[in-house]
mmCIF file of C-alpha atoms and ligand atoms in Angstrom:
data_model
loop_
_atom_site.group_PDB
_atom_site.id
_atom_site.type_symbol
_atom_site.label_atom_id
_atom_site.label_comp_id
_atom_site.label_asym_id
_atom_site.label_seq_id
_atom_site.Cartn_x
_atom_site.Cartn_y
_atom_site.Cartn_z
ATOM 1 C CA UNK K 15 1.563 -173.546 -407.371
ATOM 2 C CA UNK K 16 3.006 -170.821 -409.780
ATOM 3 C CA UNK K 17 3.020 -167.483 -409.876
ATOM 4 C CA UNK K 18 4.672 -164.148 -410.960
ATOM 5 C CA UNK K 19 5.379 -162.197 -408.045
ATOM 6 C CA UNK K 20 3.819 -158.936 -409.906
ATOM 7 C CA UNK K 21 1.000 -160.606 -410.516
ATOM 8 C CA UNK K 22 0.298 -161.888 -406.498
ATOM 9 C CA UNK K 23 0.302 -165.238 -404.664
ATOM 10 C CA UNK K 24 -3.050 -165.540 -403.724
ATOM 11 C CA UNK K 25 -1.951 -166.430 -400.141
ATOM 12 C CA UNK K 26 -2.774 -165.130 -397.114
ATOM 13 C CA UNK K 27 0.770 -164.125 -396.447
ATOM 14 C CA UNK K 28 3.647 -163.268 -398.469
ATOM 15 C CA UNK K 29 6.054 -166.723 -398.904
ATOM 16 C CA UNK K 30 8.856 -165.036 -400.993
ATOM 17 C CA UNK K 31 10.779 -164.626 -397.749
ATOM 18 C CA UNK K 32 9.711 -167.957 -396.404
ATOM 19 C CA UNK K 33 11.246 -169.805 -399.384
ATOM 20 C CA UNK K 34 14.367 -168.425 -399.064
ATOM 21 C CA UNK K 35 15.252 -169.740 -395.606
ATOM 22 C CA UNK K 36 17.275 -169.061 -393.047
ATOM 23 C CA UNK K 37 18.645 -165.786 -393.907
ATOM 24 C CA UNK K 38 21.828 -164.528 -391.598
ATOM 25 C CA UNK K 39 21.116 -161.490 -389.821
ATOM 26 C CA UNK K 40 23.973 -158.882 -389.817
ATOM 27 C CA UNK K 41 23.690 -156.278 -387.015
ATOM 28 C CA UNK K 42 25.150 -153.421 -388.649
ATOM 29 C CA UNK K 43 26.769 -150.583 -386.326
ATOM 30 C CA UNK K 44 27.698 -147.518 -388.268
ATOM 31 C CA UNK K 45 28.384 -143.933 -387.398
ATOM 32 C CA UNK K 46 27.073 -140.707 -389.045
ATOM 33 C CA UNK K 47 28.476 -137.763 -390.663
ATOM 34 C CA UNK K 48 28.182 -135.943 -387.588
ATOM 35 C CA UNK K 49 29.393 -138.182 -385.469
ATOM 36 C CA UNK K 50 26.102 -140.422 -384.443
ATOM 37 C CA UNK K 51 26.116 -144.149 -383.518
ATOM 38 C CA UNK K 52 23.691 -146.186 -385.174
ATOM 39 C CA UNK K 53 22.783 -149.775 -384.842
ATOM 40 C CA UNK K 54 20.123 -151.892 -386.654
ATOM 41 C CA UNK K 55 19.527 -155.484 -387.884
ATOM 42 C CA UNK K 56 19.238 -156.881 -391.293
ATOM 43 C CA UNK K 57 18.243 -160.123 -392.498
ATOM 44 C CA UNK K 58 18.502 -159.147 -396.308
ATOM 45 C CA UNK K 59 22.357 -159.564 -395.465
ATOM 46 C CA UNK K 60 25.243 -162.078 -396.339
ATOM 47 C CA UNK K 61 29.084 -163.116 -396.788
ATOM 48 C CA UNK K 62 29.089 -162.611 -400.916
ATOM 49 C CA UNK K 63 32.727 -163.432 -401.161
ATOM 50 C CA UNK K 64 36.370 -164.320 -399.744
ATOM 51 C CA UNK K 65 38.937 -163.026 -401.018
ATOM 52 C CA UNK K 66 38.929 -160.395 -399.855
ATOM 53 C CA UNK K 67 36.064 -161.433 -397.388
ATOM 54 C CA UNK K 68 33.395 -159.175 -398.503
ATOM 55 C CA UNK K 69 29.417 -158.828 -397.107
ATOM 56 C CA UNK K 70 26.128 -157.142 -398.103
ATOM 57 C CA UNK K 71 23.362 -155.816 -396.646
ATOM 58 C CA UNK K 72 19.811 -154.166 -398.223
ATOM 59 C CA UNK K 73 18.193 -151.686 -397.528
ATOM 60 C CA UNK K 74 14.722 -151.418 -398.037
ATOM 61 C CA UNK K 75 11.880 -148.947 -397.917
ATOM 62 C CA UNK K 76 12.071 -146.077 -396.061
ATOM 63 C CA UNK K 77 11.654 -144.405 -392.380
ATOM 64 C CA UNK K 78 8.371 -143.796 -391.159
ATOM 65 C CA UNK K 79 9.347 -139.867 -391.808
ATOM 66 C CA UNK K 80 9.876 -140.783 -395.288
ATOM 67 C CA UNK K 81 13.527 -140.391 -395.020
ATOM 68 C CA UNK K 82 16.390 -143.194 -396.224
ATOM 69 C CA UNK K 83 17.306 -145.900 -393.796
ATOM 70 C CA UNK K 84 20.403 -144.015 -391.431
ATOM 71 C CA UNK K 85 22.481 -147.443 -391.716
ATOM 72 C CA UNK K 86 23.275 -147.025 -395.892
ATOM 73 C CA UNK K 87 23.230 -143.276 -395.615
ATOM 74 C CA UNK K 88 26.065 -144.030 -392.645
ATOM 75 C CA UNK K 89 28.141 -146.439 -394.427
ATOM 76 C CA UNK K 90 28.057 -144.287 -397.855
ATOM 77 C CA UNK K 91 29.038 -140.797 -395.824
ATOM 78 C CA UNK K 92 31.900 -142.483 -393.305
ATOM 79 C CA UNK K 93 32.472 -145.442 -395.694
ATOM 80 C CA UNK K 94 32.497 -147.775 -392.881
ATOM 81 C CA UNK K 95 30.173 -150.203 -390.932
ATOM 82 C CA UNK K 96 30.778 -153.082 -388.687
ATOM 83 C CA UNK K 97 28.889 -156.208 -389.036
ATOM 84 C CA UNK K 98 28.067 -157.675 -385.278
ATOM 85 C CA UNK K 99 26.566 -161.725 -385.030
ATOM 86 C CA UNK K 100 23.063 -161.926 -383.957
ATOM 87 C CA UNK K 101 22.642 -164.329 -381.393
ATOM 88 C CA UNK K 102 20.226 -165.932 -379.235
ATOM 89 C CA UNK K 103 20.774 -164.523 -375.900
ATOM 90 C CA UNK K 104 20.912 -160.952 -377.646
ATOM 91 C CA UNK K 105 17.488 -161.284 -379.539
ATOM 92 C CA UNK K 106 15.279 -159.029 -377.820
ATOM 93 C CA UNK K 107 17.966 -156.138 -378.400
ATOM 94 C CA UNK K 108 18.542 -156.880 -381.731
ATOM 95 C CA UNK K 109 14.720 -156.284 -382.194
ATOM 96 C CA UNK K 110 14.651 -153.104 -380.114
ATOM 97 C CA UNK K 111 17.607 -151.947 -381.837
ATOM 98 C CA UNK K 112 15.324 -152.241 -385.465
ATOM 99 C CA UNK K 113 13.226 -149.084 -383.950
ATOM 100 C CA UNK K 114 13.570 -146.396 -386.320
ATOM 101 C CA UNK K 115 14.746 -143.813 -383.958
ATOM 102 C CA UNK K 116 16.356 -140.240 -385.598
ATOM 103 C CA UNK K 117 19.790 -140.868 -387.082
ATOM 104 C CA UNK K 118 21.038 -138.311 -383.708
ATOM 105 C CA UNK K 119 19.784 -140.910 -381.130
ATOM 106 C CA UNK K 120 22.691 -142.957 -380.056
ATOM 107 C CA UNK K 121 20.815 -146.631 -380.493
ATOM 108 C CA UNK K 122 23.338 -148.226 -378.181
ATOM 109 C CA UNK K 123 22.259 -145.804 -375.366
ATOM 110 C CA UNK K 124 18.670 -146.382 -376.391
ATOM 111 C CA UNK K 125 18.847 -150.269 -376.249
ATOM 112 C CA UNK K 126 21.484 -150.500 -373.234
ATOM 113 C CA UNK K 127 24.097 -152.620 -375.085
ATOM 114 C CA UNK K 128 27.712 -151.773 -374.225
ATOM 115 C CA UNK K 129 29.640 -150.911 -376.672
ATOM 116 C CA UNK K 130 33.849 -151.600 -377.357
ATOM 117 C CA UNK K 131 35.883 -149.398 -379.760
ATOM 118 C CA UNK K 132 37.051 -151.117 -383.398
ATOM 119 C CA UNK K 133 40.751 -151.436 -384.473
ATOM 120 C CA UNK K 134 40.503 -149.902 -387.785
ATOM 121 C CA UNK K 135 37.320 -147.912 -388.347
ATOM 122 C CA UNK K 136 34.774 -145.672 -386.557
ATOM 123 C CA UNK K 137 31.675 -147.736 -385.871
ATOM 124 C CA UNK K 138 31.313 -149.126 -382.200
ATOM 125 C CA UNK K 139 31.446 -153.057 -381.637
ATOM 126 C CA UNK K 140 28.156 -154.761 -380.102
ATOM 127 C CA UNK K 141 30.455 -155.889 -376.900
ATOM 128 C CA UNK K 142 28.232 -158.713 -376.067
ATOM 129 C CA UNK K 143 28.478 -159.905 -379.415
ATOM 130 C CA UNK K 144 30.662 -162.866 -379.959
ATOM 131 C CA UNK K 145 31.805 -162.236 -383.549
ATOM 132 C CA UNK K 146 32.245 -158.822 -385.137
ATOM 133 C CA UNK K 147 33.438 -157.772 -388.872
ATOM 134 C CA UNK K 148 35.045 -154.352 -389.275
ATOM 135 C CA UNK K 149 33.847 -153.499 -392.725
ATOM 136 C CA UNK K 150 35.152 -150.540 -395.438
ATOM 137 C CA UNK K 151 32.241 -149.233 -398.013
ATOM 138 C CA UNK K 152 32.590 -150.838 -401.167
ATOM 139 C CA UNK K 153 29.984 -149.920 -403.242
ATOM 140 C CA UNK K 154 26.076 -148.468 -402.650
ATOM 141 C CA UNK K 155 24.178 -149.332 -405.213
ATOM 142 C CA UNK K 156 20.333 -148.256 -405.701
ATOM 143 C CA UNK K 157 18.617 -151.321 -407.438
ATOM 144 C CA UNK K 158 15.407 -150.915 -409.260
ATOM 145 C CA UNK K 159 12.122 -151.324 -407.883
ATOM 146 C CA UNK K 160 8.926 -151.652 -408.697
ATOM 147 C CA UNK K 161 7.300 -149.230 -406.112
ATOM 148 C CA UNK K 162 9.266 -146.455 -405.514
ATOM 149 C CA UNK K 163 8.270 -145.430 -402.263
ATOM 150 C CA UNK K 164 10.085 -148.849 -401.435
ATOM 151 C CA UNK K 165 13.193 -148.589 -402.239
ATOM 152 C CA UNK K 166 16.212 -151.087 -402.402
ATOM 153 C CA UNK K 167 19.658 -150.020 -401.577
ATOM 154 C CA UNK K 168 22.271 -152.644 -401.586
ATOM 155 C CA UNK K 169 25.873 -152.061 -398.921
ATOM 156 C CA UNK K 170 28.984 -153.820 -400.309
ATOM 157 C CA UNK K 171 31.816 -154.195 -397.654
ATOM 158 C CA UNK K 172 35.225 -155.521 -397.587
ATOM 159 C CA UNK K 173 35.982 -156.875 -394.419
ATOM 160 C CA UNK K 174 39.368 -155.820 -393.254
ATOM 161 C CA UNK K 175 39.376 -156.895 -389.584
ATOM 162 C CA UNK K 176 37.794 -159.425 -387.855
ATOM 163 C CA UNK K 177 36.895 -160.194 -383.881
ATOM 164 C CA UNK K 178 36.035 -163.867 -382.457
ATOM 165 C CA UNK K 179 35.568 -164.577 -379.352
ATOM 166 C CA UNK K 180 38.687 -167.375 -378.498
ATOM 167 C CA UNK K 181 35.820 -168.346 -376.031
ATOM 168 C CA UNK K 182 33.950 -169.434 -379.112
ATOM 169 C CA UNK K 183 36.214 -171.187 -380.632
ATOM 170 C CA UNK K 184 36.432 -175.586 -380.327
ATOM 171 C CA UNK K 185 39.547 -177.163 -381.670
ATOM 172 C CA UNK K 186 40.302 -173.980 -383.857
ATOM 173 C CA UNK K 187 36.756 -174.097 -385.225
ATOM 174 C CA UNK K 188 34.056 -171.489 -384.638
ATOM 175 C CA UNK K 189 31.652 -173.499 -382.638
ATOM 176 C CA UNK K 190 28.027 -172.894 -383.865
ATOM 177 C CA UNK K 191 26.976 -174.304 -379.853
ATOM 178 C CA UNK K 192 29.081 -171.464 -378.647
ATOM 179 C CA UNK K 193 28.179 -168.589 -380.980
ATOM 180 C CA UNK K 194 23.926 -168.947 -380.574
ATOM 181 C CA UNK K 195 23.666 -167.387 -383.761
ATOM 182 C CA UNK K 196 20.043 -166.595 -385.016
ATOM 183 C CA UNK K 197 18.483 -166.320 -388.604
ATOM 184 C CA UNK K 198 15.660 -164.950 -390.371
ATOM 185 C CA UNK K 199 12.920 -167.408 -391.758
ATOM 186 C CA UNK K 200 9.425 -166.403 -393.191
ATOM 187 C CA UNK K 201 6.936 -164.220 -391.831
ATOM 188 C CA UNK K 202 7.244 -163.598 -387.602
ATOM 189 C CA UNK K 203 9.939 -166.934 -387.756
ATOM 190 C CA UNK K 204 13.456 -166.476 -386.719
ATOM 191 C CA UNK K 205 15.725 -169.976 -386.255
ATOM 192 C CA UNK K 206 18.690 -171.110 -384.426
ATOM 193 C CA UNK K 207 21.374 -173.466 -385.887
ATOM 194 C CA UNK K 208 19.920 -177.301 -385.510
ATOM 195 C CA UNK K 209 21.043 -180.646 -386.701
ATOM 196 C CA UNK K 210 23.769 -180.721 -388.845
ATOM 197 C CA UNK K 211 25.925 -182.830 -391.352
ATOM 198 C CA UNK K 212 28.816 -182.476 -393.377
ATOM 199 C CA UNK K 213 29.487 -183.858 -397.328
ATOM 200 C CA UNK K 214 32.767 -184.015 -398.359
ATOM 201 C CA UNK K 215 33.763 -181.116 -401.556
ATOM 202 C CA UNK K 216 33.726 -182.129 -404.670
ATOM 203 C CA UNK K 217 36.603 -180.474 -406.398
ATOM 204 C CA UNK K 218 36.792 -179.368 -409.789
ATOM 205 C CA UNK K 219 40.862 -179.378 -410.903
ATOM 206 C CA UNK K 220 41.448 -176.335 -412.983
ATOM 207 C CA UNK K 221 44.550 -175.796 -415.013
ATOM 208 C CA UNK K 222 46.081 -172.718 -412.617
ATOM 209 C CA UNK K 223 45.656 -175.102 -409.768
HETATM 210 C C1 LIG W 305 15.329 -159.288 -387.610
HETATM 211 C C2 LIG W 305 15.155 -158.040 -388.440
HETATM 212 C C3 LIG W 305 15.648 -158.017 -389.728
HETATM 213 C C4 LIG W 305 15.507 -156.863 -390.515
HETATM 214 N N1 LIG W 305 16.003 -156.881 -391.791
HETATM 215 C C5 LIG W 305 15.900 -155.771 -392.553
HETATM 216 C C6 LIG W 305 16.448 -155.750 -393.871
HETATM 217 O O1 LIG W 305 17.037 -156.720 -394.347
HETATM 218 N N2 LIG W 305 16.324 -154.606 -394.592
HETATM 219 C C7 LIG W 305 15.713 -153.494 -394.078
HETATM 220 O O2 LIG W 305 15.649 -152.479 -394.769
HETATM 221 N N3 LIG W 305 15.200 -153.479 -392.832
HETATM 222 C C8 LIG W 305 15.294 -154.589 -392.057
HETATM 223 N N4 LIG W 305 14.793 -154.576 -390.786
HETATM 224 C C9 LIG W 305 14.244 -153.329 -390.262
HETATM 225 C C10 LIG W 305 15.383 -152.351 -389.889
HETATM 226 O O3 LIG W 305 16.194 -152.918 -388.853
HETATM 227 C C11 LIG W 305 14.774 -151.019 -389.417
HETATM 228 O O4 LIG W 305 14.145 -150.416 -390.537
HETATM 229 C C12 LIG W 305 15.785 -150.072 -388.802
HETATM 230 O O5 LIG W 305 15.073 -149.027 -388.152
HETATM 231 C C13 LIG W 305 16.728 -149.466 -389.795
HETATM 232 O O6 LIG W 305 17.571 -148.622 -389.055
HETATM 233 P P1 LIG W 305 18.421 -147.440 -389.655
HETATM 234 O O7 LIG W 305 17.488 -146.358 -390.158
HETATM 235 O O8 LIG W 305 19.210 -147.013 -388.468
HETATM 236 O O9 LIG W 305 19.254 -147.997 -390.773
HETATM 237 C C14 LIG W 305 14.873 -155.718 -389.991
HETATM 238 C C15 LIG W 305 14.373 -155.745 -388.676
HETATM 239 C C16 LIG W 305 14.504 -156.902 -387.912
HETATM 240 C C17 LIG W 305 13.966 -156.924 -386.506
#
């Protein structure tokens, strides 16, 4: 089949999402203005770079009160937002924690996960989560849309500390096993990491090398 997503699939469901599959989930901690903790997951999220290590996550559509999402208006006011691994054992939190509660409810209280302090910015740490990124705003960008009362705001974050668990760690290596993480698929489907294989990298030799 073919078609133009403007123009509808002529499915039953949706299979944009489904197509692009898995997704990494970031749990994103931030804090308000005033001082609120916040904690929510997104699947429209990824690493986007190295050096410096930098991630995204979108926002899209609104709160059912027709006001923006708390995470990007968080991370744009404080400039900071941690990025905690979504993992198996800590699923049914993760999807608690996507309630859209007032930005003064503290979610952590709300969803009963304990919390530890970050080294270099405000946002709490997801304690019971293995792997955590301790993120600086880099840039919130508003990307156009085609239905307005949907709108897509994108988070850009340099990474500038980062927690592993040595417990998750094999032979130096973070240990997939260990970590449980979870990802987004298509429609209701989430996954966890399978079978894998490794190719070796083909390198391209470029003249500064
Ligand atoms: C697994 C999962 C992934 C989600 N991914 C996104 C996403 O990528 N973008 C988004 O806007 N909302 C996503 N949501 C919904 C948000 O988590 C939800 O709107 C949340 O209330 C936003 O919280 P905030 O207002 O504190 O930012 C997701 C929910 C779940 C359960």
């Amino acid at each position: 089949m073919f078609y133009k997503p403007d123009e509808g699939h002529g499915l039953a469901h949706n299979p944009i999402a489904a197509c692009v599959s898995p997704r990494p989930i970031g749990w994103i901690s931030t804090i308000s203005a005033t001082g609120h903790h916040n904690l929510a997951p997104f699947s429209y999220f990824n690493l986007v770079h190295n050096f410096p290590p930098t991630v995204m996550f979108s926002c899209n559509g609104l709160k059912p009160d027709e006001s923006p999402k708390d995470s990007w208006v968080n991370a744009r006011d404080t400039g900071e937002f941690v990025y905690n691994v979504a993992t198996f054992p800590l699923r049914e939190a993760l999807n608690q924690s996507s309630t859209a509660w007032d930005i003064e409810v503290d979610e952590f209280e709300e969803t009963g996960l304990k919390t530890l302090p970050s080294e270099l910015v405000k946002p709490m740490r997801v304690a019971a989560s293995p792997i955590q990124f301790e993120c600086r705003t880099i840039e919130v960008k508003h990307l156009p849309t085609n239905r307005p009362e949907n709108p897509n705001t994108v988070v850009f974050g340099e990474v500038v500390g980062v927690h592993i668990d040595e417990a998750c760690l094999t032979d130096g290596m973070v240990d997939y096993d260990k970590v449980q993480h979870i990802s987004r698929l298509g429609y209701l489907d989430f996954a966890t990491i399978g079978s894998r294989f490794q190719l070796p990298r083909v390198f391209v030799k470029r003249e500064q090398d």
